[in-house]
Amino acid sequence: MNTTDLTIHQTFLPHTDPEASLAFYRDTLGFEVRNDVEYQGMHWITVGPPGQPGTSIVLHPPAADPGITDDERRTIAEMMAKGTYASINLATKDLDGTFERLQSGDAEVVQEPTDQPWGVRDCAFRDPAGNMVRIFELR
């Protein structure tokens, strides 16, 4: 049997407003800012949960890739506006407390804590760019 020593180091989520995204991930979710790179007016912001330095989210400008066509940029913008372009799943031991804390802030609630038929309990929010942020309860 061949074993692999792989971890999830970073994932990328698009943002349309670096200040709004920074406020959501830092101030609302409580993530720490690990890096903020500005290039030609665009920002790549790396955030992550405190105490987990090996796991990060890079908030990036979605149309910065030079290989993307104008039609693709429009499609990305349309999908982001509908909230169907990107998502991330997070987890907590205290789903109800986390939901209450996020709901009392500026987070856009998509789904209150719910027992799902497939065996998980979760809730959902949208970040300022429209990304779906689902939060699962650790049991």
mmCIF file of C-alpha atoms in Angstrom:
data_model
loop_
_atom_site.group_PDB
_atom_site.id
_atom_site.type_symbol
_atom_site.label_atom_id
_atom_site.label_comp_id
_atom_site.label_asym_id
_atom_site.label_seq_id
_atom_site.Cartn_x
_atom_site.Cartn_y
_atom_site.Cartn_z
ATOM 1 C CA MET A 1 0.000 0.000 0.000
ATOM 2 C CA ASN A 2 1.322 3.431 -0.962
ATOM 3 C CA THR A 3 0.652 6.223 1.568
ATOM 4 C CA THR A 4 0.694 9.921 0.831
ATOM 5 C CA ASP A 5 1.513 12.762 3.175
ATOM 6 C CA LEU A 6 -0.718 15.441 1.652
ATOM 7 C CA THR A 7 -2.541 18.281 3.373
ATOM 8 C CA ILE A 8 -4.860 20.965 2.093
ATOM 9 C CA HIS A 9 -2.629 24.024 2.241
ATOM 10 C CA GLN A 10 -4.585 26.705 0.385
ATOM 11 C CA THR A 11 -7.798 27.150 -1.493
ATOM 12 C CA PHE A 12 -8.819 30.143 -3.585
ATOM 13 C CA LEU A 13 -12.069 32.105 -3.389
ATOM 14 C CA PRO A 14 -12.811 35.083 -5.622
ATOM 15 C CA HIS A 15 -13.584 38.521 -4.267
ATOM 16 C CA THR A 16 -14.982 41.648 -5.881
ATOM 17 C CA ASP A 17 -14.216 44.077 -3.054
ATOM 18 C CA PRO A 18 -11.036 43.453 -1.046
ATOM 19 C CA GLU A 19 -12.111 45.645 1.895
ATOM 20 C CA ALA A 20 -15.535 43.991 2.227
ATOM 21 C CA SER A 21 -14.017 40.510 1.921
ATOM 22 C CA LEU A 22 -11.316 41.339 4.438
ATOM 23 C CA ALA A 23 -13.940 42.595 6.899
ATOM 24 C CA PHE A 24 -16.022 39.423 6.452
ATOM 25 C CA TYR A 25 -13.207 36.894 6.804
ATOM 26 C CA ARG A 26 -11.234 38.787 9.473
ATOM 27 C CA ASP A 27 -13.891 40.587 11.512
ATOM 28 C CA THR A 28 -16.966 38.394 11.038
ATOM 29 C CA LEU A 29 -15.432 34.901 10.803
ATOM 30 C CA GLY A 30 -12.438 35.723 13.022
ATOM 31 C CA PHE A 31 -9.737 34.556 10.614
ATOM 32 C CA GLU A 32 -6.275 36.048 10.807
ATOM 33 C CA VAL A 33 -4.753 37.924 7.870
ATOM 34 C CA ARG A 34 -1.567 36.208 6.746
ATOM 35 C CA ASN A 35 -0.730 38.205 3.651
ATOM 36 C CA ASP A 36 -2.111 41.009 1.481
ATOM 37 C CA VAL A 37 -0.463 41.405 -1.890
ATOM 38 C CA GLU A 38 -1.429 44.373 -4.062
ATOM 39 C CA TYR A 39 -0.574 44.447 -7.748
ATOM 40 C CA GLN A 40 -1.931 47.030 -10.183
ATOM 41 C CA GLY A 41 -4.840 47.849 -7.880
ATOM 42 C CA MET A 42 -5.815 44.201 -7.343
ATOM 43 C CA HIS A 43 -5.444 42.358 -4.027
ATOM 44 C CA TRP A 44 -4.650 38.769 -3.147
ATOM 45 C CA ILE A 45 -5.474 38.397 0.558
ATOM 46 C CA THR A 46 -4.484 35.267 2.462
ATOM 47 C CA VAL A 47 -6.538 34.488 5.577
ATOM 48 C CA GLY A 48 -6.867 31.480 7.817
ATOM 49 C CA PRO A 49 -8.172 30.224 11.127
ATOM 50 C CA PRO A 50 -6.028 31.092 14.155
ATOM 51 C CA GLY A 51 -4.055 28.111 15.378
ATOM 52 C CA GLN A 52 -4.098 26.447 11.947
ATOM 53 C CA PRO A 53 -1.125 28.010 10.136
ATOM 54 C CA GLY A 54 -1.046 25.253 7.520
ATOM 55 C CA THR A 55 -4.536 25.969 6.163
ATOM 56 C CA SER A 56 -5.328 29.175 4.278
ATOM 57 C CA ILE A 57 -7.851 30.775 1.956
ATOM 58 C CA VAL A 58 -6.526 33.116 -0.724
ATOM 59 C CA LEU A 59 -9.117 35.733 -1.651
ATOM 60 C CA HIS A 60 -8.296 36.712 -5.213
ATOM 61 C CA PRO A 61 -9.567 38.950 -8.009
ATOM 62 C CA PRO A 62 -11.468 36.500 -10.225
ATOM 63 C CA ALA A 63 -10.599 37.984 -13.608
ATOM 64 C CA ALA A 64 -6.871 38.500 -13.015
ATOM 65 C CA ASP A 65 -5.867 35.403 -14.980
ATOM 66 C CA PRO A 66 -4.583 36.596 -18.369
ATOM 67 C CA GLY A 67 -5.936 33.420 -20.010
ATOM 68 C CA ILE A 68 -9.570 34.358 -19.312
ATOM 69 C CA THR A 69 -11.536 35.781 -22.237
ATOM 70 C CA ASP A 70 -13.956 38.704 -21.974
ATOM 71 C CA ASP A 71 -16.882 36.270 -22.394
ATOM 72 C CA GLU A 72 -15.523 34.137 -19.550
ATOM 73 C CA ARG A 73 -15.109 37.243 -17.362
ATOM 74 C CA ARG A 74 -18.766 38.108 -17.959
ATOM 75 C CA THR A 75 -19.828 34.549 -17.138
ATOM 76 C CA ILE A 76 -17.773 34.585 -13.921
ATOM 77 C CA ALA A 77 -19.309 37.937 -12.910
ATOM 78 C CA GLU A 78 -22.822 36.613 -13.600
ATOM 79 C CA MET A 79 -22.210 33.414 -11.631
ATOM 80 C CA MET A 80 -20.687 35.328 -8.713
ATOM 81 C CA ALA A 81 -23.701 37.659 -8.639
ATOM 82 C CA LYS A 82 -25.979 34.593 -8.358
ATOM 83 C CA GLY A 83 -23.725 32.917 -5.794
ATOM 84 C CA THR A 84 -23.054 29.883 -7.982
ATOM 85 C CA TYR A 85 -19.371 30.379 -8.803
ATOM 86 C CA ALA A 86 -17.465 29.321 -5.673
ATOM 87 C CA SER A 87 -18.011 27.900 -2.216
ATOM 88 C CA ILE A 88 -16.220 26.627 0.859
ATOM 89 C CA ASN A 89 -17.198 24.305 3.691
ATOM 90 C CA LEU A 90 -16.065 25.156 7.206
ATOM 91 C CA ALA A 91 -16.737 23.285 10.455
ATOM 92 C CA THR A 92 -17.283 24.076 14.132
ATOM 93 C CA LYS A 93 -18.207 22.265 17.324
ATOM 94 C CA ASP A 94 -20.693 25.048 18.202
ATOM 95 C CA LEU A 95 -22.884 25.545 15.148
ATOM 96 C CA ASP A 96 -25.667 27.385 16.956
ATOM 97 C CA GLY A 97 -23.282 29.802 18.684
ATOM 98 C CA THR A 98 -21.382 30.422 15.453
ATOM 99 C CA PHE A 99 -24.621 31.008 13.560
ATOM 100 C CA GLU A 100 -25.870 33.503 16.171
ATOM 101 C CA ARG A 101 -22.550 35.382 16.111
ATOM 102 C CA LEU A 102 -22.485 35.588 12.302
ATOM 103 C CA GLN A 103 -26.184 36.432 12.018
ATOM 104 C CA SER A 104 -25.756 39.349 14.433
ATOM 105 C CA GLY A 105 -23.102 40.783 12.096
ATOM 106 C CA ASP A 106 -23.434 41.716 8.439
ATOM 107 C CA ALA A 107 -23.367 38.155 7.094
ATOM 108 C CA GLU A 108 -26.069 37.283 4.565
ATOM 109 C CA VAL A 109 -27.916 34.245 5.914
ATOM 110 C CA VAL A 110 -28.793 31.625 3.306
ATOM 111 C CA GLN A 111 -29.823 28.789 5.621
ATOM 112 C CA GLU A 112 -30.340 28.577 9.373
ATOM 113 C CA PRO A 113 -28.895 25.552 11.228
ATOM 114 C CA THR A 114 -30.623 22.506 9.754
ATOM 115 C CA ASP A 115 -30.397 18.734 10.176
ATOM 116 C CA GLN A 116 -29.828 17.503 6.639
ATOM 117 C CA PRO A 117 -31.246 14.165 5.422
ATOM 118 C CA TRP A 118 -27.712 12.989 4.545
ATOM 119 C CA GLY A 119 -26.676 13.109 8.198
ATOM 120 C CA VAL A 120 -24.998 16.470 8.767
ATOM 121 C CA ARG A 121 -26.183 19.589 10.536
ATOM 122 C CA ASP A 122 -25.174 22.821 8.862
ATOM 123 C CA CYS A 123 -25.974 26.436 8.063
ATOM 124 C CA ALA A 124 -25.008 28.683 5.173
ATOM 125 C CA PHE A 125 -24.044 32.293 4.470
ATOM 126 C CA ARG A 126 -22.841 34.268 1.489
ATOM 127 C CA ASP A 127 -19.692 36.325 1.699
ATOM 128 C CA PRO A 128 -19.580 39.829 0.138
ATOM 129 C CA ALA A 129 -18.592 38.382 -3.262
ATOM 130 C CA GLY A 130 -21.516 35.931 -3.266
ATOM 131 C CA ASN A 131 -19.448 32.839 -2.395
ATOM 132 C CA MET A 132 -21.380 30.202 -0.480
ATOM 133 C CA VAL A 133 -19.927 29.597 2.983
ATOM 134 C CA ARG A 134 -21.403 26.450 4.550
ATOM 135 C CA ILE A 135 -20.600 25.667 8.159
ATOM 136 C CA PHE A 136 -20.939 22.083 9.366
ATOM 137 C CA GLU A 137 -21.333 20.984 12.973
ATOM 138 C CA LEU A 138 -18.582 18.658 14.171
ATOM 139 C CA ARG A 139 -20.089 15.803 16.140
#
